[in-house]
PDB file of C-alpha atoms in Angstrom:
ATOM      1  CA  THR A   1      79.022 164.253  36.815  1.00  0.00           C
ATOM      2  CA  LEU A   2      76.669 162.096  39.168  1.00  0.00           C
ATOM      3  CA  LYS A   3      73.945 163.190  40.393  1.00  0.00           C
ATOM      4  CA  LYS A   4      71.990 160.947  42.144  1.00  0.00           C
ATOM      5  CA  LEU A   5      73.426 158.004  44.494  1.00  0.00           C
ATOM      6  CA  ASN A   6      71.520 155.544  46.492  1.00  0.00           C
ATOM      7  CA  LEU A   7      72.992 153.924  49.716  1.00  0.00           C
ATOM      8  CA  ASN A   8      70.432 152.677  51.802  1.00  0.00           C
ATOM      9  CA  PHE A   9      70.294 149.462  53.708  1.00  0.00           C
ATOM     10  CA  ASN A  10      73.867 148.514  53.171  1.00  0.00           C
ATOM     11  CA  ASN A  11      74.587 148.280  56.805  1.00  0.00           C
ATOM     12  CA  LEU A  12      78.117 150.983  55.408  1.00  0.00           C
ATOM     13  CA  ASP A  13      79.535 152.306  59.410  1.00  0.00           C
ATOM     14  CA  THR A  14      81.127 154.873  57.418  1.00  0.00           C
ATOM     15  CA  LEU A  15      81.768 156.676  55.109  1.00  0.00           C
ATOM     16  CA  SER A  16      85.135 157.665  53.346  1.00  0.00           C
ATOM     17  CA  SER A  17      86.205 162.397  53.674  1.00  0.00           C
ATOM     18  CA  ASP A  18      86.052 161.506  49.321  1.00  0.00           C
ATOM     19  CA  ILE A  19      82.289 161.616  48.996  1.00  0.00           C
ATOM     20  CA  GLY A  20      82.937 165.010  49.419  1.00  0.00           C
ATOM     21  CA  ASN A  21      84.742 164.953  45.806  1.00  0.00           C
ATOM     22  CA  LEU A  22      81.020 164.700  44.111  1.00  0.00           C
ATOM     23  CA  LEU A  23      80.092 168.825  43.342  1.00  0.00           C
ATOM     24  CA  ASN A  24      77.130 167.753  41.138  1.00  0.00           C
ATOM     25  CA  LEU A  25      75.755 165.459  44.193  1.00  0.00           C
ATOM     26  CA  GLU A  26      72.169 166.738  44.072  1.00  0.00           C
ATOM     27  CA  PHE A  27      70.522 163.378  45.816  1.00  0.00           C
ATOM     28  CA  LEU A  28      71.652 161.482  48.928  1.00  0.00           C
ATOM     29  CA  ASN A  29      70.019 158.394  50.065  1.00  0.00           C
ATOM     30  CA  LEU A  30      71.907 156.953  53.506  1.00  0.00           C
ATOM     31  CA  GLN A  31      68.994 155.282  54.960  1.00  0.00           C
ATOM     32  CA  ASN A  32      69.403 152.933  57.126  1.00  0.00           C
ATOM     33  CA  ASN A  33      72.933 151.232  57.698  1.00  0.00           C
ATOM     34  CA  GLN A  34      74.758 152.285  60.530  1.00  0.00           C
ATOM     35  CA  LEU A  35      76.908 154.929  60.452  1.00  0.00           C
ATOM     36  CA  VAL A  36      78.153 156.627  63.070  1.00  0.00           C
ATOM     37  CA  TYR A  37      79.260 160.460  60.621  1.00  0.00           C
ATOM     38  CA  LEU A  38      79.213 162.028  58.383  1.00  0.00           C
ATOM     39  CA  PRO A  39      82.400 163.501  57.084  1.00  0.00           C
ATOM     40  CA  ALA A  40      82.996 167.060  56.586  1.00  0.00           C
ATOM     41  CA  THR A  41      84.279 166.803  53.227  1.00  0.00           C
ATOM     42  CA  MET A  42      79.823 166.692  52.502  1.00  0.00           C
ATOM     43  CA  CYS A  43      80.137 170.246  52.999  1.00  0.00           C
ATOM     44  CA  ASN A  44      81.623 170.119  49.610  1.00  0.00           C
ATOM     45  CA  PHE A  45      78.281 169.282  48.239  1.00  0.00           C
ATOM     46  CA  SER A  46      75.781 171.286  47.232  1.00  0.00           C
ATOM     47  CA  GLN A  47      73.344 173.037  49.200  1.00  0.00           C
ATOM     48  CA  ASN A  48      70.367 171.718  47.387  1.00  0.00           C
ATOM     49  CA  CYS A  49      71.698 168.774  47.705  1.00  0.00           C
ATOM     50  CA  TYR A  50      69.276 166.498  48.776  1.00  0.00           C
ATOM     51  CA  ILE A  51      70.411 164.165  51.858  1.00  0.00           C
ATOM     52  CA  VAL A  52      68.322 161.000  54.128  1.00  0.00           C
ATOM     53  CA  VAL A  53      70.012 160.070  56.474  1.00  0.00           C
ATOM     54  CA  ALA A  54      67.254 158.595  58.896  1.00  0.00           C
ATOM     55  CA  GLY A  55      67.583 155.319  60.986  1.00  0.00           C
ATOM     56  CA  ASN A  56      71.601 155.147  61.327  1.00  0.00           C
ATOM     57  CA  ASN A  57      73.306 155.898  64.340  1.00  0.00           C
ATOM     58  CA  LEU A  58      74.156 159.334  63.660  1.00  0.00           C
ATOM     59  CA  CYS A  59      74.526 162.697  66.726  1.00  0.00           C
ATOM     60  CA  ASP A  60      72.871 166.341  66.391  1.00  0.00           C
ATOM     61  CA  LYS A  61      76.291 167.580  66.289  1.00  0.00           C
ATOM     62  CA  TYR A  62      76.907 166.010  62.483  1.00  0.00           C
ATOM     63  CA  LYS A  63      73.862 167.870  60.949  1.00  0.00           C
ATOM     64  CA  HIS A  64      76.921 170.893  59.916  1.00  0.00           C
ATOM     65  CA  ASP A  65      75.858 173.789  59.530  1.00  0.00           C
ATOM     66  CA  CYS A  66      77.471 173.808  55.867  1.00  0.00           C
ATOM     67  CA  PHE A  67      74.028 172.653  54.753  1.00  0.00           C
ATOM     68  CA  ASP A  68      70.797 174.337  55.407  1.00  0.00           C
ATOM     69  CA  TRP A  69      69.192 171.391  56.401  1.00  0.00           C
ATOM     70  CA  GLY A  70      65.259 173.116  55.469  1.00  0.00           C
ATOM     71  CA  PHE A  71      63.515 170.922  54.450  1.00  0.00           C
ATOM     72  CA  ASN A  72      66.254 167.675  54.115  1.00  0.00           C
ATOM     73  CA  ASP A  73      64.511 167.948  57.946  1.00  0.00           C
ATOM     74  CA  ILE A  74      62.686 165.831  58.329  1.00  0.00           C
ATOM     75  CA  TYR A  75      65.191 163.589  56.237  1.00  0.00           C
ATOM     76  CA  TRP A  76      67.300 163.708  59.477  1.00  0.00           C
ATOM     77  CA  GLY A  77      64.671 161.499  61.095  1.00  0.00           C
ATOM     78  CA  SER A  78      64.830 159.663  64.341  1.00  0.00           C
ATOM     79  CA  GLN A  79      68.881 158.764  64.972  1.00  0.00           C
ATOM     80  CA  ASN A  80      70.109 155.800  67.933  1.00  0.00           C
ATOM     81  CA  CYS A  81      72.765 158.293  68.972  1.00  0.00           C
ATOM     82  CA  ASN A  82      75.124 155.981  70.220  1.00  0.00           C
ATOM     83  CA  ASN A  83      78.532 158.691  72.444  1.00  0.00           C
TER      84      ASN A  83
END
């Protein structure tokens, strides 16, 4: 039943694919970590879930098509993509 999860500023470099089990999530803050990818299981979230990922090491290929990023697009922010 978790609705909000703030994991910002935790030096995370990976997320477990189990994060996709948080089906009721409405807000996920992953800002300013060291993430290099987002698990595809995040596609299990509601499309209304706000996801903040600015300040990581993500490439646009991890901006999964399963989301209508719409308003969330501004929260993608500047990424330091390390291929």
